[in-house]
Coordinates of C-alpha atoms in Angstrom, one line a residue:
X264 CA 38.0 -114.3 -23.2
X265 CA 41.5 -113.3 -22.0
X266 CA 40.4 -114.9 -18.1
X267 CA 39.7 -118.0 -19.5
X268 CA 43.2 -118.8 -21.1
X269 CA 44.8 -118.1 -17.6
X270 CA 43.8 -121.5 -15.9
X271 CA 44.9 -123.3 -19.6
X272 CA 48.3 -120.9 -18.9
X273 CA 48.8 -122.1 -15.8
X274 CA 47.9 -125.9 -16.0
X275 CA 50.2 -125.8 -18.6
X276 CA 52.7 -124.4 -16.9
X277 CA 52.0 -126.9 -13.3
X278 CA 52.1 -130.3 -16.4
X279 CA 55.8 -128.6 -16.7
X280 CA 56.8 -128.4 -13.9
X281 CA 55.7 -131.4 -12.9
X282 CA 57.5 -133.1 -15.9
X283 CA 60.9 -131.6 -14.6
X284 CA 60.2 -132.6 -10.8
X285 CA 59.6 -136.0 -12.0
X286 CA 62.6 -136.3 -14.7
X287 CA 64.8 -134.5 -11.9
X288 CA 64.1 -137.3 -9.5
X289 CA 64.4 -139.6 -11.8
X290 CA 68.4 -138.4 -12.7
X291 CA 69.2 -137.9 -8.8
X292 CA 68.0 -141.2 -8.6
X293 CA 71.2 -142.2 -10.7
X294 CA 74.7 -141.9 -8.8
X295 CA 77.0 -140.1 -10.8
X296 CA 80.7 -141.6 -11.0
X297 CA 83.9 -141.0 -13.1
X298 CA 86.1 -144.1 -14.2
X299 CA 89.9 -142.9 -14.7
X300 CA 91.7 -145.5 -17.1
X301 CA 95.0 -145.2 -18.0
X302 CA 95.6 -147.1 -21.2
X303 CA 98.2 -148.3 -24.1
X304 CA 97.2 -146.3 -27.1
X305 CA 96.4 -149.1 -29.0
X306 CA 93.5 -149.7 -27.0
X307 CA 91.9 -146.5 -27.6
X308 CA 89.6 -146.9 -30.3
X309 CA 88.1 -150.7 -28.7
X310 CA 88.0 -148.8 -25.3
X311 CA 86.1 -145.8 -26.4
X312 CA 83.3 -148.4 -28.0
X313 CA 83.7 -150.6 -24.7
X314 CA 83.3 -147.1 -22.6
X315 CA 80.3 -146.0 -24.4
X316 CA 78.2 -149.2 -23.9
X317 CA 79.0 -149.9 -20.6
X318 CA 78.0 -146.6 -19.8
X319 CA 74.4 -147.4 -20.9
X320 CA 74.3 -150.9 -19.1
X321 CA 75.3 -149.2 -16.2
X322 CA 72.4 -146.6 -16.5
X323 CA 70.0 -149.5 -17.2
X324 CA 71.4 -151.8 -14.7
X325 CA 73.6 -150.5 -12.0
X326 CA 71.6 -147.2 -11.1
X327 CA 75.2 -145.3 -11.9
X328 CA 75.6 -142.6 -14.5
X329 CA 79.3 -142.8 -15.7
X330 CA 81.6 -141.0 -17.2
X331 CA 84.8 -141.9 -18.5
X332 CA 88.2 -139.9 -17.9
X333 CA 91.0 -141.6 -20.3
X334 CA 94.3 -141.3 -20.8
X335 CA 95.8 -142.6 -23.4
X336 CA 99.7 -142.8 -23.6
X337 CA 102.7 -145.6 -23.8
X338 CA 102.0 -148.4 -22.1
X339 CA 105.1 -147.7 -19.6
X340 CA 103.9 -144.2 -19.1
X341 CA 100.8 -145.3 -18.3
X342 CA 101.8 -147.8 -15.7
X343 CA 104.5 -145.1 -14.3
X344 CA 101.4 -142.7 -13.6
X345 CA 100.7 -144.9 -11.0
X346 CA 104.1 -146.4 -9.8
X347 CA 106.1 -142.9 -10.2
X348 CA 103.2 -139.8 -10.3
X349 CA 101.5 -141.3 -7.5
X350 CA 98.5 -141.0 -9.6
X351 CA 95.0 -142.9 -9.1
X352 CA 93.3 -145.2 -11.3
X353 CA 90.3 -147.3 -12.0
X354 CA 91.5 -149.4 -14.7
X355 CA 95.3 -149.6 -16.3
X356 CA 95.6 -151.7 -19.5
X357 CA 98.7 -152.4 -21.2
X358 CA 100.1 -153.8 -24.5
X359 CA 102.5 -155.6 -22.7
X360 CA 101.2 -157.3 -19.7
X361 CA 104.3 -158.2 -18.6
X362 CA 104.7 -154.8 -17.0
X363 CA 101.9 -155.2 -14.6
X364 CA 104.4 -158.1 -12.4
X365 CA 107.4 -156.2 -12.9
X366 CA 106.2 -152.9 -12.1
X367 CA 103.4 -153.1 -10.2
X368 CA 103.1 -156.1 -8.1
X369 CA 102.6 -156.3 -5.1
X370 CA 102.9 -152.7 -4.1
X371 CA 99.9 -151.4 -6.4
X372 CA 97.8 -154.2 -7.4
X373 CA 97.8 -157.6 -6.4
X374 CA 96.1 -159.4 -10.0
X375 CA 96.0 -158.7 -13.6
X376 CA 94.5 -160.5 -16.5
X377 CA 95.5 -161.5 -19.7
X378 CA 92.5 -160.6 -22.7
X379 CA 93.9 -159.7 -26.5
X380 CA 97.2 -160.3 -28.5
X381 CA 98.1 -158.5 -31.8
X382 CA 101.1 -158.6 -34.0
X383 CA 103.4 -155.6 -35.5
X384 CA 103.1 -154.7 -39.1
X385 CA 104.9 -151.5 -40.9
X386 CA 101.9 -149.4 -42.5
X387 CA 102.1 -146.9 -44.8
X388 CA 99.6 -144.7 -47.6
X389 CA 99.5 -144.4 -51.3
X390 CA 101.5 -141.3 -50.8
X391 CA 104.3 -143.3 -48.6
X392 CA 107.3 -143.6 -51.7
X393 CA 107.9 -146.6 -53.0
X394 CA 104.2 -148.0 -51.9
X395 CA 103.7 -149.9 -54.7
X396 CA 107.0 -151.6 -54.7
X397 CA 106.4 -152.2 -51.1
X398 CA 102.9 -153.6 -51.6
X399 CA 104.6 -156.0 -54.9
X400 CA 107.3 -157.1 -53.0
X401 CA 107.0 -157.0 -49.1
X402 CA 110.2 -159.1 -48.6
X403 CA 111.8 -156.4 -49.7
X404 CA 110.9 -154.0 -46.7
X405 CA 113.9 -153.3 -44.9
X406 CA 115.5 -152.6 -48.4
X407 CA 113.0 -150.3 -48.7
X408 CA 113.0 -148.7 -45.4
X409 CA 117.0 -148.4 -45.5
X410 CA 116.8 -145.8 -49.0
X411 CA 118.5 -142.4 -48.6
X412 CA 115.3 -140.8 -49.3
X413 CA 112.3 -142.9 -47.5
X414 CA 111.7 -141.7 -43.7
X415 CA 109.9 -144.4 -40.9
X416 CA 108.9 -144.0 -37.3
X417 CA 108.4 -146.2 -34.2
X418 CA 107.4 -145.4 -31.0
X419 CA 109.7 -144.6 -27.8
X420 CA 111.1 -147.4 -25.9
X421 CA 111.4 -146.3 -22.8
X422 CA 107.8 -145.3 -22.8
X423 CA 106.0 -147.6 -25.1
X424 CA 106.1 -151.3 -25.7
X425 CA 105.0 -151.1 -29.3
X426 CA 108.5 -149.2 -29.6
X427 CA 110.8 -151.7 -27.7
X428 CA 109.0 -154.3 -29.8
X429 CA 109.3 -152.8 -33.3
X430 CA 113.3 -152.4 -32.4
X431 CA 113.1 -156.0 -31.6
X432 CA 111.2 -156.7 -34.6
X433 CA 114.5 -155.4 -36.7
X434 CA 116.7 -157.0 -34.1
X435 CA 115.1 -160.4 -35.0
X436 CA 115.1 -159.8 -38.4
X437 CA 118.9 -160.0 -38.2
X438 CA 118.7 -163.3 -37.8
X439 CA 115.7 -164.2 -39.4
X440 CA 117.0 -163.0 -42.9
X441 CA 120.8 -163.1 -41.9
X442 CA 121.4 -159.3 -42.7
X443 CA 122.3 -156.5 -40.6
X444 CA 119.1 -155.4 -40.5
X445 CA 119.4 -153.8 -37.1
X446 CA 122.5 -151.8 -37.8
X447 CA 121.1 -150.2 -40.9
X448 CA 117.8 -149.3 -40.1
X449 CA 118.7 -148.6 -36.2
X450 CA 121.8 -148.1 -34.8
X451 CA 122.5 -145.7 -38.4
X452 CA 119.6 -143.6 -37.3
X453 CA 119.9 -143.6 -33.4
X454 CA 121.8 -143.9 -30.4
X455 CA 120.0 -147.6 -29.8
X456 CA 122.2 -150.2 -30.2
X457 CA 123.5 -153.7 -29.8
X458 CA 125.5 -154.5 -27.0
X459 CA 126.5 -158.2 -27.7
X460 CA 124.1 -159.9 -26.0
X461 CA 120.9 -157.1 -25.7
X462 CA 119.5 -154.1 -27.4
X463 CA 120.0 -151.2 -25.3
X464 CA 117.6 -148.1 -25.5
X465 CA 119.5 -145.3 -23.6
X466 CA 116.8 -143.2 -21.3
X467 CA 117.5 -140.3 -23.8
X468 CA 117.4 -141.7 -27.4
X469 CA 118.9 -139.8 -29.7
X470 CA 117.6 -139.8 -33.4
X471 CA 120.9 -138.9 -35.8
X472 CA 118.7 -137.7 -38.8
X473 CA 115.5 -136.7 -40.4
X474 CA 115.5 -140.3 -41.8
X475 CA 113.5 -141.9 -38.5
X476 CA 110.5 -140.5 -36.0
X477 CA 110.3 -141.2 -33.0
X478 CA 106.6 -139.9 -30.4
X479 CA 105.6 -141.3 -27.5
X480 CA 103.3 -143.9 -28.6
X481 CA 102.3 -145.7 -31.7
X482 CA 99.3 -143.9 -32.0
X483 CA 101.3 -140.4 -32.7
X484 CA 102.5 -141.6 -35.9
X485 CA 99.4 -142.5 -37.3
X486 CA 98.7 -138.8 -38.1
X487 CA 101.9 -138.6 -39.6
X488 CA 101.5 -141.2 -42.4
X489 CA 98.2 -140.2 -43.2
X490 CA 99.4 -136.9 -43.9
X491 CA 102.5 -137.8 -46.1
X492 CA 105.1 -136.1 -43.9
X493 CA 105.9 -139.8 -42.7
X494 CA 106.6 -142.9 -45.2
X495 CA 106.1 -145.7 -43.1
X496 CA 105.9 -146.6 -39.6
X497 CA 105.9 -150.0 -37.2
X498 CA 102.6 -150.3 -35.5
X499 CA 99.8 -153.2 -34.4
X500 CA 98.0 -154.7 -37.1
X501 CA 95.0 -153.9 -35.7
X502 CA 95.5 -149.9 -35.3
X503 CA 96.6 -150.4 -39.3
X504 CA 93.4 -151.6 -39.7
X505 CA 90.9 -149.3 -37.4
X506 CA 92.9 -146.6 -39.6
X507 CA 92.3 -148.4 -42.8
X508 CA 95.8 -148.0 -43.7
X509 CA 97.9 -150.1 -46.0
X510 CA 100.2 -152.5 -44.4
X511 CA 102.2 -155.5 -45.2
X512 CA 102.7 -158.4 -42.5
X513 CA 105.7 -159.3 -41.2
X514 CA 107.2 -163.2 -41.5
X515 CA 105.9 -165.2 -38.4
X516 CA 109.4 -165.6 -37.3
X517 CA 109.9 -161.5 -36.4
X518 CA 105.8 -159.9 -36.0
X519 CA 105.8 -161.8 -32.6
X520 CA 102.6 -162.8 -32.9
X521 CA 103.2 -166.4 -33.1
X522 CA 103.2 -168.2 -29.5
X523 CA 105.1 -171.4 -31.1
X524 CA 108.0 -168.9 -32.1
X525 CA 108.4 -168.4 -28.9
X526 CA 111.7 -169.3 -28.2
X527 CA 112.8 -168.0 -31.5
X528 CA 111.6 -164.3 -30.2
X529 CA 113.5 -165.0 -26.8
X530 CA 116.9 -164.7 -28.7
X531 CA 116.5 -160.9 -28.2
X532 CA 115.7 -159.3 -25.3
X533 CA 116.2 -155.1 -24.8
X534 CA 117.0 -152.9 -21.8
X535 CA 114.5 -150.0 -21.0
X536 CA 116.6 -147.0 -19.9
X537 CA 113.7 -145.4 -18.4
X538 CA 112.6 -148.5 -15.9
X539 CA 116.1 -150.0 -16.0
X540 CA 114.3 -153.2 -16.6
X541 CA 115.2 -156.2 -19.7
X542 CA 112.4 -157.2 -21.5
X543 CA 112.8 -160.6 -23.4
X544 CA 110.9 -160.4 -26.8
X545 CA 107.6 -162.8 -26.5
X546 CA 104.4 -163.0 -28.1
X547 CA 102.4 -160.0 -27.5
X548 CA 100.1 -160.1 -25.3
X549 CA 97.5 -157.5 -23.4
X550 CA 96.8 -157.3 -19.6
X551 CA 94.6 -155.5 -17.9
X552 CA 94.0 -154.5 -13.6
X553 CA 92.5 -152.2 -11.1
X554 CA 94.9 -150.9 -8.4
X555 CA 94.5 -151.5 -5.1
X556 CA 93.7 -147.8 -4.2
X557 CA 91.0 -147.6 -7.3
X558 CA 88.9 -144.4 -6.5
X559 CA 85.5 -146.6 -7.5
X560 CA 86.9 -150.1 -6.7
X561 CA 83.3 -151.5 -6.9
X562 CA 82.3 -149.9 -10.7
X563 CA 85.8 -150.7 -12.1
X564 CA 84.8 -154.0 -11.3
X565 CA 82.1 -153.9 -13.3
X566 CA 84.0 -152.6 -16.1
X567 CA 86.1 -154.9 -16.1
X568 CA 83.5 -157.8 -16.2
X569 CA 82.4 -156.4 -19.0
X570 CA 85.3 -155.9 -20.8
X571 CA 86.2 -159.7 -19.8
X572 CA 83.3 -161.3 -20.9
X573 CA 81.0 -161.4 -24.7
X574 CA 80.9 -157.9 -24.9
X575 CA 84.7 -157.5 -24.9
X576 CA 85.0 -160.1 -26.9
X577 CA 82.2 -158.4 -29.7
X578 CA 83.9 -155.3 -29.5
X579 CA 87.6 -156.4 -29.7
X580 CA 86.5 -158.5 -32.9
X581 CA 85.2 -155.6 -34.4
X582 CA 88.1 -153.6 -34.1
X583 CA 90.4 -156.2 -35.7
X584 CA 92.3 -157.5 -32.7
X585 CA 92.3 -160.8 -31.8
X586 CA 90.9 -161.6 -27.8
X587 CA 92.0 -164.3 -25.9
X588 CA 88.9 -166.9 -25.3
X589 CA 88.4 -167.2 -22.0
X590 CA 90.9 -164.0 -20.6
X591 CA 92.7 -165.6 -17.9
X592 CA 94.1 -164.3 -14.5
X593 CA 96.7 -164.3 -12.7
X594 CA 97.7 -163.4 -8.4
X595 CA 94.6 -163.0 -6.2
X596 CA 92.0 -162.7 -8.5
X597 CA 88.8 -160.6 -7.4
X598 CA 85.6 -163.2 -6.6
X599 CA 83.5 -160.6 -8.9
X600 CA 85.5 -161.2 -12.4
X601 CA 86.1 -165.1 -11.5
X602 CA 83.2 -166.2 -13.6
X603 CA 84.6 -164.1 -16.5
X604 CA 87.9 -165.9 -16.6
X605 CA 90.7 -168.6 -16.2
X606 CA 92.4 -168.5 -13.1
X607 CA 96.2 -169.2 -13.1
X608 CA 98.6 -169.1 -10.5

C-alpha cells in the first residue's frame, strides 16, 4: 500500500511547485519601485489613503509594485531636504505652496501645482480647562488662552508654515478685535515679536515659560492634547477633524481661509529666521511637485495624476479638507498631468 501513496506524494508535491514557479513569475513579472515623498504633516493621513490605493492601481495597471517611503515633517523642512540636504525626491507637497517659487524654482523643479486649501482652528479635548467655556463662548478664545493657568502650542516657524500662520493668525487678530492680542499671547511667551511693520521669528525661538509649546510641526501637538498635558493648540481644521477633536473656528477675518479677505490677511506678513525669507499672510493654500532629479520621474508622474484627478479629489473630501476643482499649475507643466489640471502661467 505504502508504494502506491509515493506517486500521490510526489504529484502533490510537482502541483506545488508548480504553483510557486507560476506565482513567482507572475511577481517578477511586476517591477518593484520605491516613491520617496516628502510632505507637510498635514497631509499625512489623505496621503497614506492616496498611497495605499495607488499602490493597487499601479499593480493592476502599471505592471509596478510600489512602495512608499514618507517623510513627514514642516513644510519648510521638507522643502529644505531638498534645497539644503541635497536629498532626493519623488514627490514634495506643502501647506504652503508659496515655498515651492521661493525656494525651489528654477534650480530644483521647474512647476508645481496648486490642489487643497484649509483654514486654522485652535483644538482642544474635554480635558483641555476651561472647554466648556471655550465651546459656550468662542469669542472669548484669546481671553482664554491668555489665563495664568491654561497652556497652548503652535508649531515652529522657521520650519512649518502651520506655525508662521497661527502667529499670524494672533497678529491679525490684533486688528481684527482691536486688542493686543499678539503681545499677550506671543511676544509674553516667546522671543517672536513685532517689529513695527512685520512679525519676526528669530532662527532660534525662545519659549519664556511652560505656558506655550512649541514641535516641529502641527501634527506633534496632536498627541499632546489628546493626552491632557497640552490645553489647546493652533492647527488645520481638517487634522482637528481626522483627530475628531473639539475645535472652535476662527472669524473669517483671521482663519485665512477666506480668499476675499485677502487683502485684509496681507496687513501682516512675518520673517522666517531659518530661510531669511517674508511671507505675506494669504489664504492657505497647498502645492505640490516632483523635482527635477526625481529618482522614478516616470511613476511620480503617475502619482501625481492620481492625486490630481477624482481620486484625489474622493480622498481629500473624505478626510475633511477642502480640494481645489480643477488643481491648477503653474511654470512648465509636465504634458502627462496636463489633462488633470488648469494651466496658469
Amino acid at each position: 500500500m505504502r508504494w502506491k501513496g509515493i506517486p500521490l506524494i510526489a504529484l502533490f508535491l510537482l502541483s506545488v511547485i508548480a504553483a510557486g514557479c507560476i506565482n513567482g513569475s507572475e511577481n517578477s513579472g511586476l517591477k518593484e519601485a520605491t516613491l520617496v515623498v516628502f510632505h507637510a504633516g498635514s497631509l499625512s493621513i489623505p496621503f497614506q489613503q492616496l498611497e495605499k490605493e495607488f499602490s493597487d492601481y499601479a499593480e493592476k495597471n502599471l505592471g509596478y509594485k510600489v512602495t512608499f517611503q514618507d517623510e513627514a515633517s514642516g513644510s519648510v523642512a521638507a522643502v529644505r531636504k531638498v534645497t539644503d540636504l541635497g536629498k532626493k525626491a519623488d514627490v514634495v507637497g506643502v501647506a504652503d505652496y508659496t515655498l515651492i517659487p521661493q525656494l525651489m524654482i528654477p534650480n530644483y523643479t521647474d512647476f508645481y501645482v496648486i490642489f487643497a486649501t484649509n483654514e486654522i482652528v485652535i483644538a482642544f479635548t474635554d480635558k483641555s480647562k476651561y472647554a466648556d467655556e471655550m465651546k459656550a463662548h468662542p469669542e472669548k478664545w484669546y481671553e482664554i488662552l491668555a489665563r495664568d493657568d491654561v497652556s497652548f502650542g503652535f508649531s515652529d516657524p522657521n520650519q512649518d508654515p502651520c506655525g508662521y500662520r497661527s502667529v499670524m493668525v494672533m497678529k491679525l487678530a490684533d486688528y481684527y478685535y482691536d486688542k493686543p492680542v499678539f503681545e499677550t499671547l506671543v511676544e509674553k511667551n516667546t522671543n517672536i515679536y513685532f517689529n513695527g511693520s512685520m512679525v519676526v521669528a528669530p532662527k532660534d525661538i525662545q519659549i519664556k515659560n511652560d505656558r506655550v509649546v512649541i514641535r516641529p510641526k502641527e501634527t506633534d501637538l496632536t498627541a499632546l492634547v489628546e493626552s491632557g498635558s497640552l490645553d489647546y493648540f493652533f492647527i488645520y481644521k481638517s487634522v482637528a477633524e481626522q483627530h475628531n477633536l473639539s475645535y472652535i473656528t476662527l472669524p473669517n477675518e483671521i482663519n485665512l481661509k477666506d480668499f476675499n479677505k485677502a487683502d485684509f490677511y496681507g496687513k501682516v506678513s512675518i520673517y522666517i529666521g531659518s530661510t531669511g525669507k517674508v511671507i505675506k499672510a494669504k489664504p492657505i493654500v497647498y502645492g505640490v511637485t516632483v523635482p527635477k532629479d526625481a529618482p522614478n520621474r516616470e511613476l511620480a508622474m503617475e502619482f501625481l495624476k492620481y492625486l490630481l484627478g477624482e481620486n484625489g479629489r474622493r480622498v481629500f473630501q473624505e478626510n475633511h479638507q477642502d480640494f481645489i476643482w480643477p488643481p491648477v499649475a503653474f511654470g512648465n507643466v509636465p504634458e502627462e498631468i496636463k489633462d488633470e489640471v488648469k494651466v496658469e502661467g
